[in-house]
Amino acid sequence: MGSHTHPSCAPDEPLVVTRLVKSALRIVAMDDAAQGLGLRLGMPLADARAMYPALAVAESDEHADRRLLDTVADWCDRYTPLVGLDAPDGLVLDIAGCAHLFGGEAALGRDLLERLAAQGLHARAAVADTVGCAFAVARFGGASLVPPGGMRQALMPLPMAALRLAPETVEALAELGLKRIADLIDLPRAPLAARFGEILVRRLDQALGREDEPITPRLPVPSYVAEQRFPDPIGLERDVLGTIARLAAQLGVAMERHQDGARLMQVALFRTDNKVYRIEVGTGAPVRDADRIGRLFADRLAMVGDACDPGFGFDMVRLAALVTERSEPVQDGFAQGELARGGFGRADDAEFSHLIDRLGARFGLRRVTRLIEQDTHIPEYAFAAVPAHAVRRSENAGRTRQLLHPSSDIRRPSSDTQDSLSPTRPVRLFGRPEPVEAVAEVPDGPPARFRWRRVLHEVAAAEGPERIAMEWWRDADGHALTRDYFRVESREGLRVWLYREGLYGRETPAPRWFLHGLFG
Amino acid sequence: MSAESSETLHALRRTVADITAGLPGEDGRLVSFGVTSLDAALAGGLACGALHEIGPTAPLHGGAAAGFAMAMAARALRGGGQAVWIQPDFNVSEAGALYGPGLDLMGLSTERLVILRVPRPRDALWAMEEALKCRAAGAVVAELASEAADLTATRRLALAAREGGGLGLILHPNTAPDDQPFCSQPSTATTRWEVASARGARDRFGGLGPTTFALSLVKNRRGRTGQWRLSWDHHECVFATSLSLPVAPAARDGSPRNVLPSNEWPRDEWQHDGQPHAPFVRAG
């Protein structure tokens, strides 16, 4: 299948597409009008020009071809979730179990070709038991429907190239007089394999169904799928969301039967004109509740907004659970009352994780984070912000840690072992420590006053230094200097975390001061 | 009183109740401070299911305002539940990111806190409303610029808080010096606090004492306003009245304040009714 449009060329005028092959521009594709002129594929452009000086020429663009093929493959998802690419210009669809939805295999093929033709694409299709046979019949054969088990009859009259062989192999076979598959099909296998390689026998076996050939799907095949088609396209957001909610209910029933819940879901919106939007939503815990799934997609769509233009409407909506996880059924009827008594039960946990999912759907999962303690003494790396949906049941994690170290109080960071009346770490930390001008009475003593953001602060009290050396293997970069941290209270009561970078005299002659954080 | 007039009275009471629907109900949970005079002024404590605004008196007290919000969230979570803290990106670069060790030390456990970073301030409004509606969110803190939290926005938030029952805290970030103070904006918040850091007591060895806040309650729909100076014991998560203090928060306009000898400070009673800025201070 292929289609090339050239803006400067009227539809009826001959157009050829050329590419540099063997150091000459050769014709690699042409339209019907050009074919009518007697041009051939592989002919040098110079020869064609000599015959028809007015020939319109376009240069081939493999990337654009690939994009077009991807788009068409996306669109073919409407027939089956199992769509494989047969680059550069073919698609393989596994329609086992799907054909009856379209009124049979022949009707499906007709429907597909009609819809592609409506979009200006010339295509040929064949239905057969094997990929190899369908390939051969679609590209070289006449009939488009090979009856089950009829591969041999269908393949016999076709040329050798229909077996998906390298051009050299086809030429070599032709020199021996083997031009059609019929010439080859009953020959002894061992000499053929010895002379032309294993691949020839294998291709034949694959085409005849003697060897299995799986289709490699372009997209992951979901475990659960629900879809709805519309004879009349829908375009309103309300209708789309309503459809998603209905599909979610169907999906929920199926998932409940298998005690699964979805962690990653995808809605595919098939626009009438070939375009397919795929919108994904991830969750922190397995979900199968239709309302929740519906709300997640409502939030996601609100954020996607104009990027998802309905155009003339969507004629199909599919909801798929791409990643699922085992999820035991929960009886939550009794837990509802716990809130009223001031406690927080499992239902509230579920509700909170739903809130996290919704915030993640709206703003992106990376923006909803939990802080996880890290094993380092460098202040700025003490805690890492980890996407909240990836953190599993933090309380459980805490409990496990407590079991492992029953005596340690896991909630307190180690810095708190310094028993102080005031917190030893600030509540806010600047990602980039702010340089301050500070004056200390002695070179390695606490500061007496400092100027931060153009305001001079007199130090009323200071605690420190808390000396924090950087990791020794970081010597190469600029952050290797040892820091002396001071907790400082100004005359106005402002408490800040200052540090002096570099040990006076040993690491630097003029240490610089930075304000790293603010205390409460 | 006749039956008819009592019926009228009843109907009137119901109308009043509808009008004051923005107020939290009497049966709502309260987050007490543990300080008698302050709890009395708040009729028991900070009301859950309601909206409260916290802002620094001056830009440099932004850390103190954040610390106070953390302390209140920590107290609100003592019964269970989780907290959500919403930060617009701009605030993170301007005022600093939340720091895990500091949060844990203030008493707000990082294991029960989810932090949301939003690209724009008005996203923070949406997120806060959604978070407040969630019954499992015990406390929701949003850093919101004054201009984003207008009357309409705060009304929506207050209603959402009433629906979810969590403690809603709007934390105004460090405003630039010439910005309008957040208290000049109308709002449906139940209380409004101006927070400044205050010099705390020294410990026995001359080191820094407990974190100390100079609070002024400038709006209170449930009682009187006033000023308090509280220290926060982060080990026990309790507030205590702080008395041995040399300096009170500076007046917003920088005007000099009256001086009160330190030995005349009444114990626990030096908050002031009515006027937001009490005319007492002792020079340091």
mmCIF file with all atom_site columns, C-alpha atoms in Angstrom, chain A residues 118-291:
data_model
loop_
_atom_site.group_PDB
_atom_site.id
_atom_site.type_symbol
_atom_site.label_atom_id
_atom_site.label_alt_id
_atom_site.label_comp_id
_atom_site.label_asym_id
_atom_site.label_entity_id
_atom_site.label_seq_id
_atom_site.pdbx_PDB_ins_code
_atom_site.Cartn_x
_atom_site.Cartn_y
_atom_site.Cartn_z
_atom_site.occupancy
_atom_site.B_iso_or_equiv
_atom_site.pdbx_formal_charge
_atom_site.auth_seq_id
_atom_site.auth_comp_id
_atom_site.auth_asym_id
_atom_site.auth_atom_id
_atom_site.pdbx_PDB_model_num
ATOM 1   C CA . ALA A 1 118 ? -11.929 7.019   1.414   1.00 0.00 ? 118 ALA A CA 1
ATOM 2   C CA . GLN A 1 119 ? -8.779  8.477   2.902   1.00 0.00 ? 119 GLN A CA 1
ATOM 3   C CA . GLY A 1 120 ? -6.988  8.366   -0.438  1.00 0.00 ? 120 GLY A CA 1
ATOM 4   C CA . LEU A 1 121 ? -4.885  5.295   0.178   1.00 0.00 ? 121 LEU A CA 1
ATOM 5   C CA . HIS A 1 122 ? -4.598  2.490   -2.348  1.00 0.00 ? 122 HIS A CA 1
ATOM 6   C CA . ALA A 1 123 ? -4.278  -0.765  -0.534  1.00 0.00 ? 123 ALA A CA 1
ATOM 7   C CA . ARG A 1 124 ? -4.544  -4.473  -1.125  1.00 0.00 ? 124 ARG A CA 1
ATOM 8   C CA . ALA A 1 125 ? -5.522  -6.949  1.508   1.00 0.00 ? 125 ALA A CA 1
ATOM 9   C CA . ALA A 1 126 ? -5.610  -10.699 1.845   1.00 0.00 ? 126 ALA A CA 1
ATOM 10  C CA . VAL A 1 127 ? -6.848  -12.981 4.574   1.00 0.00 ? 127 VAL A CA 1
ATOM 11  C CA . ALA A 1 128 ? -5.062  -16.295 5.070   1.00 0.00 ? 128 ALA A CA 1
ATOM 12  C CA . ASP A 1 129 ? -4.079  -18.761 7.743   1.00 0.00 ? 129 ASP A CA 1
ATOM 13  C CA . THR A 1 130 ? -0.431  -17.702 7.754   1.00 0.00 ? 130 THR A CA 1
ATOM 14  C CA . VAL A 1 131 ? 1.402   -14.435 7.561   1.00 0.00 ? 131 VAL A CA 1
ATOM 15  C CA . GLY A 1 132 ? 3.514   -15.714 4.683   1.00 0.00 ? 132 GLY A CA 1
ATOM 16  C CA . CYS A 1 133 ? 0.526   -16.723 2.589   1.00 0.00 ? 133 CYS A CA 1
ATOM 17  C CA . ALA A 1 134 ? -1.360  -13.496 3.264   1.00 0.00 ? 134 ALA A CA 1
ATOM 18  C CA . PHE A 1 135 ? 1.748   -11.557 2.259   1.00 0.00 ? 135 PHE A CA 1
ATOM 19  C CA . ALA A 1 136 ? 2.103   -13.474 -0.975  1.00 0.00 ? 136 ALA A CA 1
ATOM 20  C CA . VAL A 1 137 ? -1.556  -13.231 -1.958  1.00 0.00 ? 137 VAL A CA 1
ATOM 21  C CA . ALA A 1 138 ? -1.929  -9.574  -1.014  1.00 0.00 ? 138 ALA A CA 1
ATOM 22  C CA . ARG A 1 139 ? 1.062   -8.509  -3.064  1.00 0.00 ? 139 ARG A CA 1
ATOM 23  C CA . PHE A 1 140 ? 1.089   -10.972 -5.953  1.00 0.00 ? 140 PHE A CA 1
ATOM 24  C CA . GLY A 1 141 ? -2.203  -12.841 -5.995  1.00 0.00 ? 141 GLY A CA 1
ATOM 25  C CA . GLY A 1 142 ? -5.705  -12.193 -7.167  1.00 0.00 ? 142 GLY A CA 1
ATOM 26  C CA . ALA A 1 143 ? -8.201  -13.572 -4.698  1.00 0.00 ? 143 ALA A CA 1
ATOM 27  C CA . SER A 1 144 ? -8.182  -11.798 -1.376  1.00 0.00 ? 144 SER A CA 1
ATOM 28  C CA . LEU A 1 145 ? -9.626  -14.555 0.770   1.00 0.00 ? 145 LEU A CA 1
ATOM 29  C CA . VAL A 1 146 ? -7.678  -17.797 1.110   1.00 0.00 ? 146 VAL A CA 1
ATOM 30  C CA . PRO A 1 147 ? -9.923  -20.489 2.603   1.00 0.00 ? 147 PRO A CA 1
ATOM 31  C CA . PRO A 1 148 ? -8.609  -22.301 5.676   1.00 0.00 ? 148 PRO A CA 1
ATOM 32  C CA . GLY A 1 149 ? -6.005  -24.859 4.623   1.00 0.00 ? 149 GLY A CA 1
ATOM 33  C CA . GLY A 1 150 ? -5.970  -23.561 1.063   1.00 0.00 ? 150 GLY A CA 1
ATOM 34  C CA . MET A 1 151 ? -2.498  -22.101 1.231   1.00 0.00 ? 151 MET A CA 1
ATOM 35  C CA . ARG A 1 152 ? -0.942  -24.572 -1.163  1.00 0.00 ? 152 ARG A CA 1
ATOM 36  C CA . GLN A 1 153 ? -3.415  -23.862 -3.947  1.00 0.00 ? 153 GLN A CA 1
ATOM 37  C CA . ALA A 1 154 ? -3.159  -20.142 -3.388  1.00 0.00 ? 154 ALA A CA 1
ATOM 38  C CA . LEU A 1 155 ? 0.630   -20.089 -3.440  1.00 0.00 ? 155 LEU A CA 1
ATOM 39  C CA . MET A 1 156 ? 1.248   -22.397 -6.416  1.00 0.00 ? 156 MET A CA 1
ATOM 40  C CA . PRO A 1 157 ? 0.782   -19.879 -9.250  1.00 0.00 ? 157 PRO A CA 1
ATOM 41  C CA . LEU A 1 158 ? 2.582   -17.001 -7.536  1.00 0.00 ? 158 LEU A CA 1
ATOM 42  C CA . PRO A 1 159 ? 6.082   -15.810 -8.472  1.00 0.00 ? 159 PRO A CA 1
ATOM 43  C CA . MET A 1 160 ? 9.044   -16.701 -6.314  1.00 0.00 ? 160 MET A CA 1
ATOM 44  C CA . ALA A 1 161 ? 9.344   -13.197 -4.856  1.00 0.00 ? 161 ALA A CA 1
ATOM 45  C CA . ALA A 1 162 ? 6.067   -13.799 -3.023  1.00 0.00 ? 162 ALA A CA 1
ATOM 46  C CA . LEU A 1 163 ? 7.983   -15.981 -0.585  1.00 0.00 ? 163 LEU A CA 1
ATOM 47  C CA . ARG A 1 164 ? 9.704   -12.945 0.980   1.00 0.00 ? 164 ARG A CA 1
ATOM 48  C CA . LEU A 1 165 ? 13.140  -13.878 -0.298  1.00 0.00 ? 165 LEU A CA 1
ATOM 49  C CA . ALA A 1 166 ? 16.163  -11.703 -0.894  1.00 0.00 ? 166 ALA A CA 1
ATOM 50  C CA . PRO A 1 167 ? 16.343  -10.455 -4.516  1.00 0.00 ? 167 PRO A CA 1
ATOM 51  C CA . GLU A 1 168 ? 19.619  -12.368 -5.062  1.00 0.00 ? 168 GLU A CA 1
ATOM 52  C CA . THR A 1 169 ? 17.970  -15.633 -4.071  1.00 0.00 ? 169 THR A CA 1
ATOM 53  C CA . VAL A 1 170 ? 15.063  -14.958 -6.430  1.00 0.00 ? 170 VAL A CA 1
ATOM 54  C CA . GLU A 1 171 ? 17.512  -14.266 -9.271  1.00 0.00 ? 171 GLU A CA 1
ATOM 55  C CA . ALA A 1 172 ? 19.548  -17.372 -8.521  1.00 0.00 ? 172 ALA A CA 1
ATOM 56  C CA . LEU A 1 173 ? 16.398  -19.505 -8.522  1.00 0.00 ? 173 LEU A CA 1
ATOM 57  C CA . ALA A 1 174 ? 15.258  -17.938 -11.763 1.00 0.00 ? 174 ALA A CA 1
ATOM 58  C CA . GLU A 1 175 ? 18.564  -18.893 -13.387 1.00 0.00 ? 175 GLU A CA 1
ATOM 59  C CA . LEU A 1 176 ? 17.739  -22.501 -12.558 1.00 0.00 ? 176 LEU A CA 1
ATOM 60  C CA . GLY A 1 177 ? 14.330  -22.087 -14.116 1.00 0.00 ? 177 GLY A CA 1
ATOM 61  C CA . LEU A 1 178 ? 12.493  -21.995 -10.802 1.00 0.00 ? 178 LEU A CA 1
ATOM 62  C CA . LYS A 1 179 ? 10.247  -18.990 -11.281 1.00 0.00 ? 179 LYS A CA 1
ATOM 63  C CA . ARG A 1 180 ? 6.991   -19.904 -9.613  1.00 0.00 ? 180 ARG A CA 1
ATOM 64  C CA . ILE A 1 181 ? 6.364   -21.344 -6.223  1.00 0.00 ? 181 ILE A CA 1
ATOM 65  C CA . ALA A 1 182 ? 4.819   -24.357 -7.919  1.00 0.00 ? 182 ALA A CA 1
ATOM 66  C CA . ASP A 1 183 ? 8.256   -25.165 -9.366  1.00 0.00 ? 183 ASP A CA 1
ATOM 67  C CA . LEU A 1 184 ? 9.730   -25.303 -5.923  1.00 0.00 ? 184 LEU A CA 1
ATOM 68  C CA . ILE A 1 185 ? 7.077   -26.590 -3.639  1.00 0.00 ? 185 ILE A CA 1
ATOM 69  C CA . ASP A 1 186 ? 7.682   -30.330 -4.148  1.00 0.00 ? 186 ASP A CA 1
ATOM 70  C CA . LEU A 1 187 ? 11.445  -30.308 -4.619  1.00 0.00 ? 187 LEU A CA 1
ATOM 71  C CA . PRO A 1 188 ? 13.608  -32.173 -2.062  1.00 0.00 ? 188 PRO A CA 1
ATOM 72  C CA . ARG A 1 189 ? 14.260  -29.884 0.845   1.00 0.00 ? 189 ARG A CA 1
ATOM 73  C CA . ALA A 1 190 ? 17.813  -30.797 1.823   1.00 0.00 ? 190 ALA A CA 1
ATOM 74  C CA . PRO A 1 191 ? 19.525  -29.783 -1.449  1.00 0.00 ? 191 PRO A CA 1
ATOM 75  C CA . LEU A 1 192 ? 17.485  -26.561 -1.558  1.00 0.00 ? 192 LEU A CA 1
ATOM 76  C CA . ALA A 1 193 ? 18.545  -25.658 1.972   1.00 0.00 ? 193 ALA A CA 1
ATOM 77  C CA . ALA A 1 194 ? 22.165  -26.555 1.202   1.00 0.00 ? 194 ALA A CA 1
ATOM 78  C CA . ARG A 1 195 ? 22.242  -24.392 -1.877  1.00 0.00 ? 195 ARG A CA 1
ATOM 79  C CA . PHE A 1 196 ? 20.058  -21.377 -0.999  1.00 0.00 ? 196 PHE A CA 1
ATOM 80  C CA . GLY A 1 197 ? 20.220  -21.367 2.761   1.00 0.00 ? 197 GLY A CA 1
ATOM 81  C CA . GLU A 1 198 ? 17.915  -22.368 5.544   1.00 0.00 ? 198 GLU A CA 1
ATOM 82  C CA . ILE A 1 199 ? 15.796  -19.283 4.974   1.00 0.00 ? 199 ILE A CA 1
ATOM 83  C CA . LEU A 1 200 ? 14.267  -20.501 1.713   1.00 0.00 ? 200 LEU A CA 1
ATOM 84  C CA . VAL A 1 201 ? 12.872  -23.651 3.268   1.00 0.00 ? 201 VAL A CA 1
ATOM 85  C CA . ARG A 1 202 ? 11.753  -21.745 6.279   1.00 0.00 ? 202 ARG A CA 1
ATOM 86  C CA . ARG A 1 203 ? 9.860   -19.147 4.301   1.00 0.00 ? 203 ARG A CA 1
ATOM 87  C CA . LEU A 1 204 ? 8.107   -21.907 2.405   1.00 0.00 ? 204 LEU A CA 1
ATOM 88  C CA . ASP A 1 205 ? 7.220   -23.704 5.620   1.00 0.00 ? 205 ASP A CA 1
ATOM 89  C CA . GLN A 1 206 ? 5.957   -20.506 7.155   1.00 0.00 ? 206 GLN A CA 1
ATOM 90  C CA . ALA A 1 207 ? 3.780   -19.711 4.172   1.00 0.00 ? 207 ALA A CA 1
ATOM 91  C CA . LEU A 1 208 ? 2.333   -23.200 4.159   1.00 0.00 ? 208 LEU A CA 1
ATOM 92  C CA . GLY A 1 209 ? 1.725   -23.178 7.898   1.00 0.00 ? 209 GLY A CA 1
ATOM 93  C CA . ARG A 1 210 ? 4.193   -25.976 8.624   1.00 0.00 ? 210 ARG A CA 1
ATOM 94  C CA . GLU A 1 211 ? 6.158   -23.635 10.824  1.00 0.00 ? 211 GLU A CA 1
ATOM 95  C CA . ASP A 1 212 ? 4.628   -21.169 13.239  1.00 0.00 ? 212 ASP A CA 1
ATOM 96  C CA . GLU A 1 213 ? 5.296   -17.487 12.705  1.00 0.00 ? 213 GLU A CA 1
ATOM 97  C CA . PRO A 1 214 ? 4.158   -15.118 15.438  1.00 0.00 ? 214 PRO A CA 1
ATOM 98  C CA . ILE A 1 215 ? 3.151   -11.556 14.688  1.00 0.00 ? 215 ILE A CA 1
ATOM 99  C CA . THR A 1 216 ? 5.178   -9.006  16.619  1.00 0.00 ? 216 THR A CA 1
ATOM 100 C CA . PRO A 1 217 ? 2.632   -6.460  17.804  1.00 0.00 ? 217 PRO A CA 1
ATOM 101 C CA . ARG A 1 218 ? 3.588   -2.807  17.549  1.00 0.00 ? 218 ARG A CA 1
ATOM 102 C CA . LEU A 1 219 ? 1.992   -1.966  20.852  1.00 0.00 ? 219 LEU A CA 1
ATOM 103 C CA . PRO A 1 220 ? 1.773   -3.958  24.062  1.00 0.00 ? 220 PRO A CA 1
ATOM 104 C CA . VAL A 1 221 ? -1.254  -6.197  24.019  1.00 0.00 ? 221 VAL A CA 1
ATOM 105 C CA . PRO A 1 222 ? -3.491  -5.301  26.948  1.00 0.00 ? 222 PRO A CA 1
ATOM 106 C CA . SER A 1 223 ? -4.882  -7.891  29.315  1.00 0.00 ? 223 SER A CA 1
ATOM 107 C CA . TYR A 1 224 ? -8.322  -6.307  29.408  1.00 0.00 ? 224 TYR A CA 1
ATOM 108 C CA . VAL A 1 225 ? -10.010 -4.390  26.633  1.00 0.00 ? 225 VAL A CA 1
ATOM 109 C CA . ALA A 1 226 ? -13.441 -2.894  26.257  1.00 0.00 ? 226 ALA A CA 1
ATOM 110 C CA . GLU A 1 227 ? -14.526 -0.890  23.263  1.00 0.00 ? 227 GLU A CA 1
ATOM 111 C CA . GLN A 1 228 ? -17.482 0.849   21.800  1.00 0.00 ? 228 GLN A CA 1
ATOM 112 C CA . ARG A 1 229 ? -18.165 1.807   18.198  1.00 0.00 ? 229 ARG A CA 1
ATOM 113 C CA . PHE A 1 230 ? -20.450 4.572   17.096  1.00 0.00 ? 230 PHE A CA 1
ATOM 114 C CA . PRO A 1 231 ? -22.291 4.653   13.770  1.00 0.00 ? 231 PRO A CA 1
ATOM 115 C CA . ASP A 1 232 ? -22.497 8.413   14.311  1.00 0.00 ? 232 ASP A CA 1
ATOM 116 C CA . PRO A 1 233 ? -19.252 9.961   15.557  1.00 0.00 ? 233 PRO A CA 1
ATOM 117 C CA . ILE A 1 234 ? -19.237 11.578  18.988  1.00 0.00 ? 234 ILE A CA 1
ATOM 118 C CA . GLY A 1 235 ? -17.341 14.766  19.722  1.00 0.00 ? 235 GLY A CA 1
ATOM 119 C CA . LEU A 1 236 ? -18.530 16.242  23.005  1.00 0.00 ? 236 LEU A CA 1
ATOM 120 C CA . GLU A 1 237 ? -16.270 15.784  25.994  1.00 0.00 ? 237 GLU A CA 1
ATOM 121 C CA . ARG A 1 238 ? -19.282 14.747  28.042  1.00 0.00 ? 238 ARG A CA 1
ATOM 122 C CA . ASP A 1 239 ? -20.075 11.934  25.612  1.00 0.00 ? 239 ASP A CA 1
ATOM 123 C CA . VAL A 1 240 ? -16.482 10.756  25.548  1.00 0.00 ? 240 VAL A CA 1
ATOM 124 C CA . LEU A 1 241 ? -16.272 10.696  29.336  1.00 0.00 ? 241 LEU A CA 1
ATOM 125 C CA . GLY A 1 242 ? -19.618 8.945   29.578  1.00 0.00 ? 242 GLY A CA 1
ATOM 126 C CA . THR A 1 243 ? -18.403 6.296   27.157  1.00 0.00 ? 243 THR A CA 1
ATOM 127 C CA . ILE A 1 244 ? -15.203 5.836   29.139  1.00 0.00 ? 244 ILE A CA 1
ATOM 128 C CA . ALA A 1 245 ? -17.196 5.387   32.333  1.00 0.00 ? 245 ALA A CA 1
ATOM 129 C CA . ARG A 1 246 ? -19.398 2.751   30.650  1.00 0.00 ? 246 ARG A CA 1
ATOM 130 C CA . LEU A 1 247 ? -16.378 0.905   29.309  1.00 0.00 ? 247 LEU A CA 1
ATOM 131 C CA . ALA A 1 248 ? -14.712 1.149   32.732  1.00 0.00 ? 248 ALA A CA 1
ATOM 132 C CA . ALA A 1 249 ? -17.715 -0.576  34.248  1.00 0.00 ? 249 ALA A CA 1
ATOM 133 C CA . GLN A 1 250 ? -17.389 -3.439  31.751  1.00 0.00 ? 250 GLN A CA 1
ATOM 134 C CA . LEU A 1 251 ? -13.676 -3.656  32.384  1.00 0.00 ? 251 LEU A CA 1
ATOM 135 C CA . GLY A 1 252 ? -14.225 -3.595  36.134  1.00 0.00 ? 252 GLY A CA 1
ATOM 136 C CA . VAL A 1 253 ? -16.504 -6.600  36.004  1.00 0.00 ? 253 VAL A CA 1
ATOM 137 C CA . ALA A 1 254 ? -13.980 -8.571  33.985  1.00 0.00 ? 254 ALA A CA 1
ATOM 138 C CA . MET A 1 255 ? -11.112 -7.592  36.255  1.00 0.00 ? 255 MET A CA 1
ATOM 139 C CA . GLU A 1 256 ? -13.060 -8.422  39.383  1.00 0.00 ? 256 GLU A CA 1
ATOM 140 C CA . ARG A 1 257 ? -13.721 -11.894 38.041  1.00 0.00 ? 257 ARG A CA 1
ATOM 141 C CA . HIS A 1 258 ? -9.981  -12.475 37.786  1.00 0.00 ? 258 HIS A CA 1
ATOM 142 C CA . GLN A 1 259 ? -9.195  -10.521 40.963  1.00 0.00 ? 259 GLN A CA 1
ATOM 143 C CA . ASP A 1 260 ? -7.095  -8.058  39.024  1.00 0.00 ? 260 ASP A CA 1
ATOM 144 C CA . GLY A 1 261 ? -6.836  -4.311  39.243  1.00 0.00 ? 261 GLY A CA 1
ATOM 145 C CA . ALA A 1 262 ? -5.400  -1.887  36.709  1.00 0.00 ? 262 ALA A CA 1
ATOM 146 C CA . ARG A 1 263 ? -2.192  0.008   37.366  1.00 0.00 ? 263 ARG A CA 1
ATOM 147 C CA . LEU A 1 264 ? -1.915  1.533   33.907  1.00 0.00 ? 264 LEU A CA 1
ATOM 148 C CA . MET A 1 265 ? -4.862  2.238   31.663  1.00 0.00 ? 265 MET A CA 1
ATOM 149 C CA . GLN A 1 266 ? -5.167  3.636   28.194  1.00 0.00 ? 266 GLN A CA 1
ATOM 150 C CA . VAL A 1 267 ? -8.012  5.177   26.307  1.00 0.00 ? 267 VAL A CA 1
ATOM 151 C CA . ALA A 1 268 ? -7.699  5.108   22.539  1.00 0.00 ? 268 ALA A CA 1
ATOM 152 C CA . LEU A 1 269 ? -9.927  7.598   20.723  1.00 0.00 ? 269 LEU A CA 1
ATOM 153 C CA . PHE A 1 270 ? -10.315 6.761   17.043  1.00 0.00 ? 270 PHE A CA 1
ATOM 154 C CA . ARG A 1 271 ? -11.117 9.832   15.045  1.00 0.00 ? 271 ARG A CA 1
ATOM 155 C CA . THR A 1 272 ? -13.107 9.339   11.875  1.00 0.00 ? 272 THR A CA 1
ATOM 156 C CA . ASP A 1 273 ? -10.205 10.604  9.774   1.00 0.00 ? 273 ASP A CA 1
ATOM 157 C CA . ASN A 1 274 ? -7.444  8.186   10.567  1.00 0.00 ? 274 ASN A CA 1
ATOM 158 C CA . LYS A 1 275 ? -6.100  9.931   13.675  1.00 0.00 ? 275 LYS A CA 1
ATOM 159 C CA . VAL A 1 276 ? -5.875  8.010   16.929  1.00 0.00 ? 276 VAL A CA 1
ATOM 160 C CA . TYR A 1 277 ? -5.319  9.616   20.318  1.00 0.00 ? 277 TYR A CA 1
ATOM 161 C CA . ARG A 1 278 ? -3.984  7.481   23.132  1.00 0.00 ? 278 ARG A CA 1
ATOM 162 C CA . ILE A 1 279 ? -4.283  8.791   26.649  1.00 0.00 ? 279 ILE A CA 1
ATOM 163 C CA . GLU A 1 280 ? -2.723  6.894   29.515  1.00 0.00 ? 280 GLU A CA 1
ATOM 164 C CA . VAL A 1 281 ? -3.356  7.077   33.225  1.00 0.00 ? 281 VAL A CA 1
ATOM 165 C CA . GLY A 1 282 ? -1.282  5.353   35.880  1.00 0.00 ? 282 GLY A CA 1
ATOM 166 C CA . THR A 1 283 ? -2.332  4.592   39.416  1.00 0.00 ? 283 THR A CA 1
ATOM 167 C CA . GLY A 1 284 ? -0.580  3.908   42.683  1.00 0.00 ? 284 GLY A CA 1
ATOM 168 C CA . ALA A 1 285 ? -2.717  0.962   43.649  1.00 0.00 ? 285 ALA A CA 1
ATOM 169 C CA . PRO A 1 286 ? -4.775  -1.465  41.557  1.00 0.00 ? 286 PRO A CA 1
ATOM 170 C CA . VAL A 1 287 ? -8.060  0.146   40.556  1.00 0.00 ? 287 VAL A CA 1
ATOM 171 C CA . ARG A 1 288 ? -11.199 -1.398  39.113  1.00 0.00 ? 288 ARG A CA 1
ATOM 172 C CA . ASP A 1 289 ? -13.863 0.960   40.338  1.00 0.00 ? 289 ASP A CA 1
ATOM 173 C CA . ALA A 1 290 ? -15.638 2.479   37.330  1.00 0.00 ? 290 ALA A CA 1
ATOM 174 C CA . ASP A 1 291 ? -16.214 5.873   38.969  1.00 0.00 ? 291 ASP A CA 1
#
